[in-house]
Steps between C-alpha positions, in 0.01 A plus 500: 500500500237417682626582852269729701677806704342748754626785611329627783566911531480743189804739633845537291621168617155268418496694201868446355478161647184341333669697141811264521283204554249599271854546229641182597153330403267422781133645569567749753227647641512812731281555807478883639257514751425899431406664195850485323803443489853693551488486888722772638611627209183675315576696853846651367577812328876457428720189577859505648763558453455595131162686569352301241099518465334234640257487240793314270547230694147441545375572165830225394353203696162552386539516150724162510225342718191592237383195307774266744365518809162439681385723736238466760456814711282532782648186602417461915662154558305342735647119532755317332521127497862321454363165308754176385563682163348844518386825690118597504459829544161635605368902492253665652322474214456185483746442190766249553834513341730188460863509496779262491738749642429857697761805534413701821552859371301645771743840551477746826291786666650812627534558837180656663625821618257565668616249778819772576221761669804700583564588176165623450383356172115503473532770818644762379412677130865502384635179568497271230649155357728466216273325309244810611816716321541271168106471418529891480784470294370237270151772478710756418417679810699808677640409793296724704412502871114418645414877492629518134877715553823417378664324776886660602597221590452163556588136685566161372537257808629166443397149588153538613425151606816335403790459700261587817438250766193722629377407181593128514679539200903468553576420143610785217242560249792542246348790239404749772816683523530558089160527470538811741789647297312479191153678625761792646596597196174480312410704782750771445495471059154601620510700779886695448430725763400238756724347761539132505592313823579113515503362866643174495655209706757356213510543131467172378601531122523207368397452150704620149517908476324527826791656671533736180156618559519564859840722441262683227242619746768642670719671268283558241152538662645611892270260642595530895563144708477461910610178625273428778115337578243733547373504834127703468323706300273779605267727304539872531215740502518606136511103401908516446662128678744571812752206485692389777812255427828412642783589242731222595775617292507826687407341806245698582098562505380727230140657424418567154174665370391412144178521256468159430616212597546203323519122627731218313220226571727100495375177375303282684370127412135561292158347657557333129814346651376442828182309358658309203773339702264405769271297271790302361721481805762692443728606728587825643830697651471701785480837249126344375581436122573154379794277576635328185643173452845584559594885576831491277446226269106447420286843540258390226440164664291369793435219690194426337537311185373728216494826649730767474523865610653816299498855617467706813264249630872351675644839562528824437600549088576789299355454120806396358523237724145385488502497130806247500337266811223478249703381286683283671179341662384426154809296397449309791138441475631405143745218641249375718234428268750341234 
């Protein structure tokens, strides 16, 4: 076919959706605007709730997109025009890419943590993000603290910057909680001798086996859980993290002192998201990512004739979920141009 397709973001969702157009027989090209693709995911060590490497699922979609799919990375969009029969879309580069139909797969960021200064990440030595935690996993790091000791114990706190309206952010970033559970007990396979502490607001299990796995860290791994919001963090003079939070279950304050302390950073729309749907009009729901066509009925559509979206770029997504919006998107895109 003749039928041009962009898909404008490299991550999981770009990637799986410009393979199912490329298989159903269009030219599908793929713009990334850094220096490759994978998105989020080259940032995993282990995936829930099987604990799967990441590296699979990566290495999966790019072997089916070699020799099907064209990829342009570096890609910083810088104007897209909407003509009678096509999109123009011109880079910074001053290479322009023509499309008869665009997928926005433009994903999320993490929450900047540092924005929650009374948690003390980028203040104090050991307070770090979980994405901090899984880049030492994926390294094959020890868990260690800043001066280099085996910490006794340590804190998971979750939904930084979701569920927060300090933060703006009122909506559930959906994989926190399990992502949580599964760092605590690669924590203590590693670490056997070190406590693990989960401080959260409400377990919010929702996927397949996710349940199972958070019953695991308990019973098999004795990974500890505190229903309530941590209220501040200070640092103690030999760098260990003073925690201060109300145990609503209890009913009652409660000071904890740990080695290190780790923060579940949410979703949050990407400047990708943010920049994309502004040059072709999209709109956007009081959370920041992009409103589809229809919330129930169309998610892969839009207003706009010829676009689409797939992904996190309309909401938070675990990679299951992504994977099959990808797909979905495609088969629409699919429709459309038929």
């Amino acid at each position: 076919m003749s039928k041009k397709v962009v898909i404008i973001g490299g991550g999981i969702a770009g990637m799986e959706a410009s393979i199912t157009l490329a298989e159903l027989g269009y030219h599908a090209t793929l713009l990334e605007k850094s220096h490759s693709t994978g998105g989020h995911v080259q940032d995993w060590y282990q995936l829930f709730p099987n604990r799967r490497p990441a590296k699979e699922v990566l290495t999966f979609s790019e072997l089916r997109m070699e020799g099907k799919v064209k990829t342009i990375n570096d890609a910083d969009i810088i104007e897209i025009e909407k003509n009678i029969n096509d999109f123009r879309i011109l880079l910074r580069n001053g290479k322009l890419v023509v499309a008869d139909a665009i997928v926005v797969a433009t994903g999320f960021d993490l929450f900047d943590a540092h924005r929650k200064e009374e948690y003390g990440y980028g203040i104090y030595e050991n307070v770090i993000t979980s994405a901090d935690l899984e880049k030492r996993f994926s390294e094959g790091k020890k868990i260690l603290t800043h001066s280099g000791a085996v910490p006794k114990r340590i804190g998971i706190i979750h939904c930084v910057g979701s569920r927060d309206e300090k933060s703006g952010n009122n909506y559930c970033s959906k994989v926190c909680c399990v992502t949580g559970v599964k760092q605590a007990i690669e924590i203590r396979e590693m670490l056997p001798e070190t406590e693990v502490f989960c401080f959260y607001m409400d377990l919010r299990m929702f996927g397949r086996h996710f349940e199972e796995l958070y019953k695991e860290s308990q019973e098999k791994w004795g990974v500890s859980f505190i229903r309530g919001r941590l209220s501040e963090a200070n640092e103690n003079t030999d760098g260990s993290i003073l925690l201060k939070v109300e145990d609503t279950l209890a009913g009652k304050p409660l000071k904890m002192k740990v080695d290190l302390l780790v923060l579940l950073a949410g979703f949050v729309p990407s400047g990708g998201t943010k920049a994309i749907g502004k040059m072709l009009g999209l709109p956007f729901g009081d959370d920041g990512f992009i409103t589809p066509k229809d919330e129930h009925t169309s998610t892969n559509l839009t207003d706009i004739q010829g676009v689409f979206v797939a992904g996190s770029c309309t909401g938070p997504k675990s990679i299951q979920d992504s994977i099959a919006d990808a797909r979905a998107a495609a088969t629409q895109v699919a429709n459309y141009l038929k």
